[in-house]
Coordinates of C-alpha atoms and ligand atoms in Angstrom, one line a residue:
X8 CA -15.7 -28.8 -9.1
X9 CA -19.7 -28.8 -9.6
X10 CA -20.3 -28.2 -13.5
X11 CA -20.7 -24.9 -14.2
X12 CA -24.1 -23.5 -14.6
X13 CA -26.2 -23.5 -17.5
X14 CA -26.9 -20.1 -18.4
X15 CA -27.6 -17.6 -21.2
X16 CA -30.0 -14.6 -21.0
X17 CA -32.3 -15.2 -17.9
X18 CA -29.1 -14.5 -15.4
X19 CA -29.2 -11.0 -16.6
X20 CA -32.4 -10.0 -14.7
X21 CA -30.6 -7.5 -12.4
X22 CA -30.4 -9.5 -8.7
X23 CA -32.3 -6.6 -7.4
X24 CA -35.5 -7.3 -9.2
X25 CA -34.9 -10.3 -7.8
X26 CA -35.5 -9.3 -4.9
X27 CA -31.8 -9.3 -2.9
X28 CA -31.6 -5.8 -2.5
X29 CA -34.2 -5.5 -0.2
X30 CA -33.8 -2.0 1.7
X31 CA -32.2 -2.1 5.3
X32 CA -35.6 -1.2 6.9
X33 CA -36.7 -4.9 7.7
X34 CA -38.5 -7.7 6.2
X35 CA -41.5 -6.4 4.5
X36 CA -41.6 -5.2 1.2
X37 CA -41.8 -1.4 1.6
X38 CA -44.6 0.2 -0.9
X39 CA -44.2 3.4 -1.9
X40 CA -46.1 6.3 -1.0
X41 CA -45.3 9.0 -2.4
X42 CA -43.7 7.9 -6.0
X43 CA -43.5 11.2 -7.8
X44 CA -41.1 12.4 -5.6
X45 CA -37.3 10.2 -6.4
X46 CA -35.0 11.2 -3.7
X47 CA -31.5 10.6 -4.6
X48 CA -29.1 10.8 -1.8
X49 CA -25.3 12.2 -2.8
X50 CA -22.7 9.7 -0.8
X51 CA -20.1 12.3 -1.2
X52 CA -19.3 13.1 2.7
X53 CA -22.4 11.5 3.8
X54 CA -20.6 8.4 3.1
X55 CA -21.8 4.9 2.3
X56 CA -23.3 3.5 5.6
X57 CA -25.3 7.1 6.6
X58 CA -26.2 6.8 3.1
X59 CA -27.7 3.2 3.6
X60 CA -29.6 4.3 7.3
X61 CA -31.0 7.0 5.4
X62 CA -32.1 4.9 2.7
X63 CA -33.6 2.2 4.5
X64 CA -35.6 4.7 7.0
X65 CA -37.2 6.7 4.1
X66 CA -38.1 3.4 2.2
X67 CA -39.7 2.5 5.6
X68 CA -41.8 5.9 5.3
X69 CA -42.7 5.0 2.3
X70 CA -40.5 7.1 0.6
X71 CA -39.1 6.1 -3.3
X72 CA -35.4 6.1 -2.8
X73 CA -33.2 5.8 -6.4
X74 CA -29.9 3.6 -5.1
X75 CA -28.1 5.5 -8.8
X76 CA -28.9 8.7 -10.5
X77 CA -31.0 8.7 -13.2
X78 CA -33.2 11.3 -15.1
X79 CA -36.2 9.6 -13.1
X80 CA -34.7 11.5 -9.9
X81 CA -36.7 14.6 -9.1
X82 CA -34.7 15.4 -5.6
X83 CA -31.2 14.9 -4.8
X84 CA -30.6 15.3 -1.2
X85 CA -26.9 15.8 0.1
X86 CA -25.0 16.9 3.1
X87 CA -22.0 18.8 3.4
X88 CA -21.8 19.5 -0.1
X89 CA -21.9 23.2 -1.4
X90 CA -24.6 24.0 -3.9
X91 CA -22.0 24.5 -6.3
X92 CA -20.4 21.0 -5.5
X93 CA -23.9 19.2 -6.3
X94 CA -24.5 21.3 -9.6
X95 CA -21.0 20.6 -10.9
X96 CA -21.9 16.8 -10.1
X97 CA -25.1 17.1 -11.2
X98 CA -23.9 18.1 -14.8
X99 CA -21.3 15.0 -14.7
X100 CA -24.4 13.2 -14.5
X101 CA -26.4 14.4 -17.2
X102 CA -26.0 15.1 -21.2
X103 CA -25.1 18.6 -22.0
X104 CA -27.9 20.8 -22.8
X105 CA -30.2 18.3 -20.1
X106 CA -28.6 19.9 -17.0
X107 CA -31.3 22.9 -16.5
X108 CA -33.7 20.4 -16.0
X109 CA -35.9 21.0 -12.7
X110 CA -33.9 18.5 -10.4
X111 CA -34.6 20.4 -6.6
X112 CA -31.2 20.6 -5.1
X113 CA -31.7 20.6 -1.6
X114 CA -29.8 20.2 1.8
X115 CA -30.8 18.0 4.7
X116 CA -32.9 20.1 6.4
X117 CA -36.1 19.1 3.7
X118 CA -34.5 15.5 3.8
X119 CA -35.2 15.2 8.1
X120 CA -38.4 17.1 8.1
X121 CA -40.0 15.0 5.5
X122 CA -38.8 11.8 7.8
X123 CA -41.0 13.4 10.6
X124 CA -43.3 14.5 9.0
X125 CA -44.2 11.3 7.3
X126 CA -44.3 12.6 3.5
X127 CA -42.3 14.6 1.1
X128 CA -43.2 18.5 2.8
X129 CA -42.9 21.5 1.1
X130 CA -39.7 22.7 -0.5
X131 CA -39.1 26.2 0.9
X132 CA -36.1 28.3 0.1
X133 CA -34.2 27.3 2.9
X134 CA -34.0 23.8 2.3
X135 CA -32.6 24.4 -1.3
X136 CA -29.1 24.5 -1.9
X137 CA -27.4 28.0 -3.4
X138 CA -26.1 27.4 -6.5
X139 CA -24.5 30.6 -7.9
X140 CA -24.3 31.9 -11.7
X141 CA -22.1 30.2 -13.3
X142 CA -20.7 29.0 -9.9
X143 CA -20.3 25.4 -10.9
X144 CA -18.7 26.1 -13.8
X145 CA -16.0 28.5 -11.7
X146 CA -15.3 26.2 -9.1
X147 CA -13.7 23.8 -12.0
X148 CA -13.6 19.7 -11.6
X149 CA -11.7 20.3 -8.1
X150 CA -15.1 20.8 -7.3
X151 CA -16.1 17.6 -6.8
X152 CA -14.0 14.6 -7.2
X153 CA -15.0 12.9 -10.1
X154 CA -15.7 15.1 -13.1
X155 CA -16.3 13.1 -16.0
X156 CA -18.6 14.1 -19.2
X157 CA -21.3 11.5 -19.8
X158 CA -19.9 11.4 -23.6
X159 CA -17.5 9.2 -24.6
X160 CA -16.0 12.1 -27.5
X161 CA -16.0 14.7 -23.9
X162 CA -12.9 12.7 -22.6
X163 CA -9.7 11.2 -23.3
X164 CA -8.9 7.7 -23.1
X165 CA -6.0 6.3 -23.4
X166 CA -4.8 2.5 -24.7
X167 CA -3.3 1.6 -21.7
X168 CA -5.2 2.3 -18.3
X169 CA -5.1 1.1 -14.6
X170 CA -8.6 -0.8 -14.2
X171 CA -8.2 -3.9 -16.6
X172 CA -9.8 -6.5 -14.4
X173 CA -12.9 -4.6 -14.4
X174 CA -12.9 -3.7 -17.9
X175 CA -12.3 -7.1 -19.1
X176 CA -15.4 -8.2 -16.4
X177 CA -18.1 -5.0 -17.7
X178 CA -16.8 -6.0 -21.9
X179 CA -17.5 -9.6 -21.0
X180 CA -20.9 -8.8 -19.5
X181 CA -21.6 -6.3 -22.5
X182 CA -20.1 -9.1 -24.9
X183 CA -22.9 -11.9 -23.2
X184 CA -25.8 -9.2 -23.7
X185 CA -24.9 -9.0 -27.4
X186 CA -25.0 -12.7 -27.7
X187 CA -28.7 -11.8 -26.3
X188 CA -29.5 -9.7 -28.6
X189 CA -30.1 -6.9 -25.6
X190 CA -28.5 -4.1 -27.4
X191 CA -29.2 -1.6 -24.7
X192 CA -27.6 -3.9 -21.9
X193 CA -24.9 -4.2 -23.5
X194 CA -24.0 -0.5 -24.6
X195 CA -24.9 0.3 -20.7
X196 CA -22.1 -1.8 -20.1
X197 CA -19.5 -0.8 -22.3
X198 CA -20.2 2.9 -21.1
X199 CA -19.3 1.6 -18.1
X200 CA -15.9 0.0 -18.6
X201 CA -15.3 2.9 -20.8
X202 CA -15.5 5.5 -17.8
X203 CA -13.5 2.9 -15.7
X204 CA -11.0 3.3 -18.5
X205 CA -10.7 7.1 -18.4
X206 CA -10.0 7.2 -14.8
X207 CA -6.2 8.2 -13.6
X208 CA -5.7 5.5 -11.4
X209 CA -7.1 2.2 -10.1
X210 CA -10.3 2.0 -8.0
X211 CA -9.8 0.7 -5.2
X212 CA -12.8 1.5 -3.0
X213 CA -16.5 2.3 -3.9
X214 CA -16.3 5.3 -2.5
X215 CA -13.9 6.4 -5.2
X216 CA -16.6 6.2 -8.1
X217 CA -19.0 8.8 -6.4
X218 CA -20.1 11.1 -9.2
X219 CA -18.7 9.3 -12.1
X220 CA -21.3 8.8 -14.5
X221 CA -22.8 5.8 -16.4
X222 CA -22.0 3.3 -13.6
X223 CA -25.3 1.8 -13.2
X224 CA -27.0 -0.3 -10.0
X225 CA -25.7 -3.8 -12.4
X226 CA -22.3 -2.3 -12.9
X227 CA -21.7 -1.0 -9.4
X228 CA -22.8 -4.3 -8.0
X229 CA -20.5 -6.2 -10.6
X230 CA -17.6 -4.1 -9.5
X231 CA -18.6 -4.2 -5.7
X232 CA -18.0 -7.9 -6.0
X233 CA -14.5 -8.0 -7.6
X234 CA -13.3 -5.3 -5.5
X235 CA -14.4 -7.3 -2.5
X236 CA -13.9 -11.1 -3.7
X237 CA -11.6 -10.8 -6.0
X238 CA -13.6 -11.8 -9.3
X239 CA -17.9 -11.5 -9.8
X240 CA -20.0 -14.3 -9.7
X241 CA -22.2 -13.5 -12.4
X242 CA -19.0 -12.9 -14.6
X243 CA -17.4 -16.4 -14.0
X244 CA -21.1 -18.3 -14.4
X245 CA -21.3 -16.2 -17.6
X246 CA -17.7 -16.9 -18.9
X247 CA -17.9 -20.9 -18.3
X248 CA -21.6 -21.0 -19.5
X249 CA -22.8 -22.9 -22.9
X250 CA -24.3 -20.1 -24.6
X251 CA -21.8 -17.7 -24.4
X252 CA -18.9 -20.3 -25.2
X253 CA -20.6 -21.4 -28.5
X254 CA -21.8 -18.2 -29.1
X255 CA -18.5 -16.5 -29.0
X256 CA -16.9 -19.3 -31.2
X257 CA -19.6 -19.0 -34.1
X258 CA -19.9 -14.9 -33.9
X259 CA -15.8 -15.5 -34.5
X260 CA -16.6 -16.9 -37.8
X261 CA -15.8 -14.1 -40.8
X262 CA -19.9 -13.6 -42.1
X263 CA -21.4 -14.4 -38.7
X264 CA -23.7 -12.1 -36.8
X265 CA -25.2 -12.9 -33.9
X266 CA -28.4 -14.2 -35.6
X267 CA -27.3 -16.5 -37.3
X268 CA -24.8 -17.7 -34.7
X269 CA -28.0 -18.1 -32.4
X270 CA -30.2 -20.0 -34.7
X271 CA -27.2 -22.8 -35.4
X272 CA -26.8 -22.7 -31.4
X273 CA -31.0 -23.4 -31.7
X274 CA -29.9 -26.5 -33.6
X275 CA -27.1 -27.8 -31.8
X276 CA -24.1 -26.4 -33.7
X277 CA -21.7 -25.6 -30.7
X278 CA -18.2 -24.6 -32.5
X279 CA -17.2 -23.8 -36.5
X280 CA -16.3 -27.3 -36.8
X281 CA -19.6 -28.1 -36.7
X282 CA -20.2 -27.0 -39.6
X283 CA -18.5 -28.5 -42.1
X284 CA -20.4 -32.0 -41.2
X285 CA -23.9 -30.3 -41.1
X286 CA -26.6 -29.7 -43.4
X287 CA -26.5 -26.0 -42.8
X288 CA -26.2 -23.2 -45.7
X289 CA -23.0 -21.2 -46.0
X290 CA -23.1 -17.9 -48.2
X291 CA -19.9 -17.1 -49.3
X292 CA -18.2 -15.2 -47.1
X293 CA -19.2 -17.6 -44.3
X294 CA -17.7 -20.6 -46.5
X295 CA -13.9 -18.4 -46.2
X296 CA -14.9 -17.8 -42.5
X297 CA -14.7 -21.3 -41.5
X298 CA -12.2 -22.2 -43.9
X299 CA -9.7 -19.6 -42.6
X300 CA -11.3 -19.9 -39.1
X301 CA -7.9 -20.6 -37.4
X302 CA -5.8 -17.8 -38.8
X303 CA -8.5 -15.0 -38.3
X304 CA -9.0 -15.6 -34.5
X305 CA -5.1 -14.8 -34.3
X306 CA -4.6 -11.4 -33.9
X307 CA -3.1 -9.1 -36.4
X308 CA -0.2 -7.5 -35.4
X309 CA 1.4 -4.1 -36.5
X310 CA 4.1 -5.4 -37.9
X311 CA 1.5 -7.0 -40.0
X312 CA -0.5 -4.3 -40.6
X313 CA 2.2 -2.7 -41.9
X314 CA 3.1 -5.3 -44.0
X315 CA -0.3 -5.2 -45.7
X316 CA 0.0 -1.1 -45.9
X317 CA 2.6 -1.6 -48.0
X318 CA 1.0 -3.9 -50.5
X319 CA -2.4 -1.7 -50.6
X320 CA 0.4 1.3 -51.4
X321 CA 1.8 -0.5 -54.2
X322 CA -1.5 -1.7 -55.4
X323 CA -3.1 1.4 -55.5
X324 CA -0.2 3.6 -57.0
X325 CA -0.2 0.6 -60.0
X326 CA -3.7 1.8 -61.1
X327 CA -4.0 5.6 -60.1
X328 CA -1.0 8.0 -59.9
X329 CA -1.6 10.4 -56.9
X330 CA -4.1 8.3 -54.6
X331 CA -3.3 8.2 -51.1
X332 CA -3.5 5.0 -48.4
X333 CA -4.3 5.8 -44.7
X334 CA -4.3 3.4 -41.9
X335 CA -7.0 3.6 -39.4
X336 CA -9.3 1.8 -37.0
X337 CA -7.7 0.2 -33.8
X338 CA -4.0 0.7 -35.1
X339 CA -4.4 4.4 -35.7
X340 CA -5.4 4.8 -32.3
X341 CA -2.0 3.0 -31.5
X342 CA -3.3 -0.4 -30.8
X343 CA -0.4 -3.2 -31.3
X344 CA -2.8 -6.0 -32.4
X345 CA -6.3 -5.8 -34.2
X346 CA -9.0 -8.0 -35.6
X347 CA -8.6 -7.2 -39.6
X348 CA -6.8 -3.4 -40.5
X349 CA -8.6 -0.5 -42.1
X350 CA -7.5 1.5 -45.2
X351 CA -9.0 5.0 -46.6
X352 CA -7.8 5.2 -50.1
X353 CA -8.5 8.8 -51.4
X354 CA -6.9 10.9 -54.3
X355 CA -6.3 15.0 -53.8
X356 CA -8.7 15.5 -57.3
X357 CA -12.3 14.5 -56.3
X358 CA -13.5 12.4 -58.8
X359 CA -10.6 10.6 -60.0
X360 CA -10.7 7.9 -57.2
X361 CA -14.1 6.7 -58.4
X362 CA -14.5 3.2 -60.0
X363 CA -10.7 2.7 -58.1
X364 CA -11.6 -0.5 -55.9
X365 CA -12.6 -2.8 -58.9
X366 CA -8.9 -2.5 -60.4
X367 CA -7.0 -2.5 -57.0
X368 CA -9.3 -5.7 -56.7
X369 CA -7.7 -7.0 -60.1
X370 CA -4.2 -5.8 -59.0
X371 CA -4.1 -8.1 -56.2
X372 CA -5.7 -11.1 -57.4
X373 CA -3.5 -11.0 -60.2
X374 CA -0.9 -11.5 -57.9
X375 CA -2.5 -14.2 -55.8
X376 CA -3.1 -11.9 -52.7
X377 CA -6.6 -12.5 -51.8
X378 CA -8.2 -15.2 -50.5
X379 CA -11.4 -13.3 -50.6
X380 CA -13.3 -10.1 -51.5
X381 CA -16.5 -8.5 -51.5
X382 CA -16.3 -4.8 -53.5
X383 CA -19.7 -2.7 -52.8
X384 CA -20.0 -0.1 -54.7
X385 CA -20.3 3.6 -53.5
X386 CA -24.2 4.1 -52.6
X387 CA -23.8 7.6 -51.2
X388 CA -25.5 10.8 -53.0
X389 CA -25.9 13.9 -51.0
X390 CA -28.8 15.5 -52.3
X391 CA -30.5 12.2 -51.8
X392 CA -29.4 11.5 -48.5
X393 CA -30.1 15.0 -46.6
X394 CA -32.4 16.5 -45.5
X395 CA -35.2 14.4 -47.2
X396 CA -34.7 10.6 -45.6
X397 CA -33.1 10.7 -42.4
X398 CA -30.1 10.2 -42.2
X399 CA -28.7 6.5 -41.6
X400 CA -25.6 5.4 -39.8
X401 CA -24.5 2.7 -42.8
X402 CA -21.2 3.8 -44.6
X403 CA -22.2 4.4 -48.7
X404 CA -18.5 4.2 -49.5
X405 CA -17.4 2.0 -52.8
X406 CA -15.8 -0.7 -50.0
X407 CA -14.1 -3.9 -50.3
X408 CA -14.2 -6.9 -47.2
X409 CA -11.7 -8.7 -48.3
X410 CA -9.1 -11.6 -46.9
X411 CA -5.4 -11.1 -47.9
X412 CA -3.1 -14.1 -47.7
X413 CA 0.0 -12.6 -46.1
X414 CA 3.3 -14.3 -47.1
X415 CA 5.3 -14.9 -44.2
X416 CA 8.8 -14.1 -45.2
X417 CA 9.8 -13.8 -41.6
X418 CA 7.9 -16.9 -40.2
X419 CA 11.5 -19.4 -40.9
X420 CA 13.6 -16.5 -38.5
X421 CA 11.8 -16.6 -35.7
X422 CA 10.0 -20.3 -35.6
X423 CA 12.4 -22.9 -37.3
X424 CA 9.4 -25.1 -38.6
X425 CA 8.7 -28.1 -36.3
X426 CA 9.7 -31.7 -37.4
X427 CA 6.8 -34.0 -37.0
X428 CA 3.4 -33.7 -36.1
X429 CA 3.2 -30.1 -37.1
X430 CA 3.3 -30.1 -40.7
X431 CA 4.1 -27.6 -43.2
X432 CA -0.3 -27.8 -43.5
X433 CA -0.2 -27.0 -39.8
X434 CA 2.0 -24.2 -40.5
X435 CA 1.6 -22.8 -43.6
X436 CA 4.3 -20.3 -45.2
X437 CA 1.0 -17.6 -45.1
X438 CA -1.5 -16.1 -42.9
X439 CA -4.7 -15.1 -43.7
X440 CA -5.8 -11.5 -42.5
X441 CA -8.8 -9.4 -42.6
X442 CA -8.6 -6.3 -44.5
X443 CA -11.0 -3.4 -44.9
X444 CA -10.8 -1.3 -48.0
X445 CA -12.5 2.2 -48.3
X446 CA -12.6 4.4 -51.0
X447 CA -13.5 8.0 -49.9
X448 CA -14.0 11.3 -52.1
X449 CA -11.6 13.7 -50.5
X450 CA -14.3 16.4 -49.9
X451 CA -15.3 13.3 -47.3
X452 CA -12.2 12.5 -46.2
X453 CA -11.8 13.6 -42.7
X454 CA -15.5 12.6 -41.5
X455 CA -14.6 9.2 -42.9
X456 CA -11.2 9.3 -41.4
X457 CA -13.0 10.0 -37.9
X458 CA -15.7 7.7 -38.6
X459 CA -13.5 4.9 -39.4
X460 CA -10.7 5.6 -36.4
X461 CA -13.0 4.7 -33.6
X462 CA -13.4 2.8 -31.1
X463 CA -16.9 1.7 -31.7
X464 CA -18.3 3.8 -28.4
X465 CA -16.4 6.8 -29.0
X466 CA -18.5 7.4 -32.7
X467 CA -21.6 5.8 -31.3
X468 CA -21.5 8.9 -28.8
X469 CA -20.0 11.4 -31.3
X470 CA -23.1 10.7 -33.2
X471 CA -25.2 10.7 -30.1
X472 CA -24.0 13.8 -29.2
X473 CA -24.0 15.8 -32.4
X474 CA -27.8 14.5 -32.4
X475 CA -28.3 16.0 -29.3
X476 CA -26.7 19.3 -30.7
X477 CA -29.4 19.4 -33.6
X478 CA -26.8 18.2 -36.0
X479 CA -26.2 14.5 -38.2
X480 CA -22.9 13.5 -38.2
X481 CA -21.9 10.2 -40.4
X482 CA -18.8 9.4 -41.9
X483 CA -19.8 11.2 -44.8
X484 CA -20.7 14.8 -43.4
X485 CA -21.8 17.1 -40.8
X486 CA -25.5 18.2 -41.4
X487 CA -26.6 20.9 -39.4
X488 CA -30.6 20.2 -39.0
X489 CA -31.6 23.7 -37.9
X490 CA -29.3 26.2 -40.5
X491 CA -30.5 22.7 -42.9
X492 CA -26.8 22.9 -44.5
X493 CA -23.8 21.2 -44.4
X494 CA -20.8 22.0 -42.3
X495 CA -17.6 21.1 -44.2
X496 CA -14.6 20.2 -43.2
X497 CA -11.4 19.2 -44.2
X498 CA -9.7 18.1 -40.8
X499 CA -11.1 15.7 -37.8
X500 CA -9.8 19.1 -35.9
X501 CA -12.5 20.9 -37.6
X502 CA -15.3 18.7 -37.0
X503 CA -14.4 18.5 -33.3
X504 CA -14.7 22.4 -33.3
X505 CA -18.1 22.4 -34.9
X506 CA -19.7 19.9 -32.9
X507 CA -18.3 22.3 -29.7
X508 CA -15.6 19.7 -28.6
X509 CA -12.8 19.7 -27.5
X510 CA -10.4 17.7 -29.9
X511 CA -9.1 14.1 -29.2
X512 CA -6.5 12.7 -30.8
X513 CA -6.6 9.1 -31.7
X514 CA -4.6 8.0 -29.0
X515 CA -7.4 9.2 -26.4
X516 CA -10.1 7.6 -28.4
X517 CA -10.2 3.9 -26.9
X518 CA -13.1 4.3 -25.1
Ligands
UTP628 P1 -13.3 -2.2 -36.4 O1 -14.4 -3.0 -36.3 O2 -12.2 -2.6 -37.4 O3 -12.7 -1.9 -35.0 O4 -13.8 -0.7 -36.9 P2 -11.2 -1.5 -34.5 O5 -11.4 -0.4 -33.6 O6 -10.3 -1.3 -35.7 O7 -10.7 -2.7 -33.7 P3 -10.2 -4.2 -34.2 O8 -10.2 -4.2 -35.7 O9 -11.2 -5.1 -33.6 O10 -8.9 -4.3 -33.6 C1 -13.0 0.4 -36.9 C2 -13.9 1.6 -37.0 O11 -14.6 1.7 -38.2 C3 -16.0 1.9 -38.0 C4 -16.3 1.4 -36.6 O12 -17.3 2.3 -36.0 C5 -15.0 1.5 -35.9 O13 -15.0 2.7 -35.1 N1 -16.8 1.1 -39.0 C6 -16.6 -0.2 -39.0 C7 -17.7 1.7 -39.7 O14 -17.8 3.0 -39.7 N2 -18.4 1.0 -40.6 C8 -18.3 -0.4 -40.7 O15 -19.0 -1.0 -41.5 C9 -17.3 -1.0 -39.9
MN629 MN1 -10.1 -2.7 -37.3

């Protein structure tokens, strides 16, 4: 087999600004005429190959022809489709409070007379489409196929869904542009597999994705290609590459971002190993990174978790009577394996659970259960926060990062150790785990509790979407910018109903 190709960042120019997608119309590059007017043409019962003729003659015209919806679109164009059809779609596509926005909805009537005429004419009333009052909304999501809010927080999704081998391609793709630093790319991305995720079945065909929103021209092309072949080019090249092999291996060291990772790949450190023979600096947690390299890329399971609950429960009842453990991230939204495991610590007086990490600290180390910690202190003050500085997404809580060494009491029942090669070194009677410790004031205990169950995407767009709703959500609080006060809450169902959603459990959050 050739070697695979070098790659990192260039690859992720999108092939059609390379110049592949050239439209059907023939070989010259078509300029465009007319480029205030975006026509989007709806594939829903036009279907994909009318939809492509189309296309290709208007480009020919000189036409501007958008191949996915964007806000850039000024004029969707569909056929066969009521006008309450298209708005129903057209507020799939768009963030809530954006869907009055002056998009002309019109029929194919406009579409063929502008073809003959040679430029965009006129819109008259008959080549609009009727959208009645509230019509959209009446005609419900059997409407149109796909309804699907834009917002991650607007929709459940579940753990376990049907479209894994494009997931796993998009996440890998979103995983490279992080190792880019292209932040954007890579959020477009993980949108992406997270709609794929929400979806009730497989996709099988194209066709099935019409009006779902988020799928981009890159994504749609990416999942074009696995449909049809089986796996994606760019994904495999991307996989097998250098840059995102080495990259993945030192971002997997505890302490590592993705700067740092890129400046040892600058000078030639490839794998953690690396880095014990070089010259380069560790800080401290880095240091336990690499020395616990092996047990922290094993997953954590919930048996584990558990395990650790328990030890957090007694450690905590030891030094304050009352206080109150809860599990979250990944394995409160059921996940059976995780990267590290979450705890909120919290006491039912607010007040009394300050200054608790330091001696939960000293509990455990007394006992020889950490391998490593880092306690922050809590940096949070309200008045100072709100409404003065704007408000920033970094948790203030007191915290601790810590590494617990995890007795295996169990490990002799179910692996007899091996004779040999594999040593009781190779196997020790202990595994090293990543634990998150958070201390939260109970008055802030369910926006940290949602803040800290996740996924990642669903707060990014819980934020994004209380933003868009004139209010600052963190995992301290609600502010509301316009009444300038805070909304309080002492349930995640209540902050669900004050940013006007419906409520998720954390079962339906793995977006
Ligand atoms: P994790 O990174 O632990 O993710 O953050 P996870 O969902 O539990 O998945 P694993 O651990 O990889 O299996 C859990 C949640 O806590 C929030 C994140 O937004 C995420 O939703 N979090 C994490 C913060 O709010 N602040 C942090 O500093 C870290
Ligand atoms: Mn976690």
């Amino acid at each position: 087999a050739p070697p695979p190709q070098q790659l990192s960042c260039p690859l992720m120019i999108p092939a059609k600004r390379r110049k592949l997608g050239a439209p059907a119309a023939g070989p010259v590059a078509d300029v465009i005429r007319f480029p205030h007017v975006a026509v989007f043409l709806l594939e829903k019962r036009m279907g994909a190959s009318r939809r492509a003729f189309l296309t290709g003659l208007a480009r020919s015209k000189g036409f501007r022809l958008e191949d996915s919806y964007s806000p850039a679109v000024t004029h969707v164009v569909s056929e066969k489709n009521s006008g309450d059809e298209v708005q129903a779609w057209l507020e799939t596509q768009t963030p809530a409070g954006d869907a009055d926005r002056s998009v002309h909805l019109l029929n194919m009537t406009w579409f063929t007379e502008s073809m003959a005429a040679g430029h965009p004419v006129k819109i008259e009333s008959r080549h609009r489409l009727q959208v009645t009052e509230g019509g959209a909304a009446k005609s419900g999501p059997s409407a149109v196929t796909n309804t699907m809010g834009a917002y991650a927080c607007q929709r459940k999704t579940p753990l376990e869904h049907h479209n894994a081998v494009l997931t796993d391609a998009l996440l890998l793709l979103a995983e490279n542009a992080d190792f880019c630093t292209n932040e954007g790319r890579s959020v477009a991305f993980k949108r992406a597999a997270s709609v794929l995720k929400a979806l009730p079945g497989p996709v099988r065909r194209m066709e099935e994705l019409q009006g779902l929103p988020c799928l981009g021209e890159h994504c749609q092309r990416v999942i074009k290609e696995i449909l049809e072949h089986g796996a994606s080019s760019e994904v495999e090249m991307t996989r097998h590459s250098e840059h995102y092999q080495a990259m993945k291996a030192l971002t997997g060291i505890f302490g590592v971002g993705v700067k740092t990772a890129e400046q040892w790949h600058r000078a030639g450190i490839r794998h953690p190993a690396d880095l014990v023979s070089s010259e380069h600096k560790l800080n401290r947690a880095q240091r336990a990174g690499v020395e616990y390299y092996e047990h922290l890329r094993v997953p954590v399971t919930k048996a584990e978790a558990d395990r650790i609950g328990e030890i957090v429960k007694r450690a905590v009842d030891a030094v304050l009577l009352g206080a109150e453990i809860t599990l979250t991230g990944g394995f409160r939204r059921g996940k059976q394996t995780g990267h590290d495991v979450d705890f909120l610590i919290t006491h039912p007086d607010e007040g009394r659970e300050e200054g608790l990490l330091p001696k939960v600290v000293s509990w455990l180390e007394a006992r020889d259960l950490l391998l490593y910690q880092k306690t922050n202190k809590n940096s949070y003050l309200e008045a100072k926060e709100w409404p003065a500085r704007p408000p920033s997404n970094m948790d203030r809580f007191e915290r601790c990062f810590s590494i617990f060494k995890l007795q295996r009491p169990w490990a002799a029942l179910e692996e007899p150790p091996q004779s040999g090669e594999r040593g009781a070194a190779e196997t020790p009677g202990w595994k090293a785990v990543r634990v998150d410790l958070v201390v939260t004031p109970v008055s802030q205990f369910a926006f940290a509790l949602l803040g800290w169950t996740g996924s990642q995407l669903f707060e990014r767009d819980l934020r994004r979407w209380a933003g868009q709703k004139g209010m600052s959500l963190s995992s301290h609080a609600l502010y509301d910018c316009e009444q300038k006060r805070y909304l309080r809450a002492t349930s995640e169902e209540e902050i669900f109903a004050h940013l006007g959603l419906e409520y998720i459990p954390p079962g339906e959050r793995n977006a």
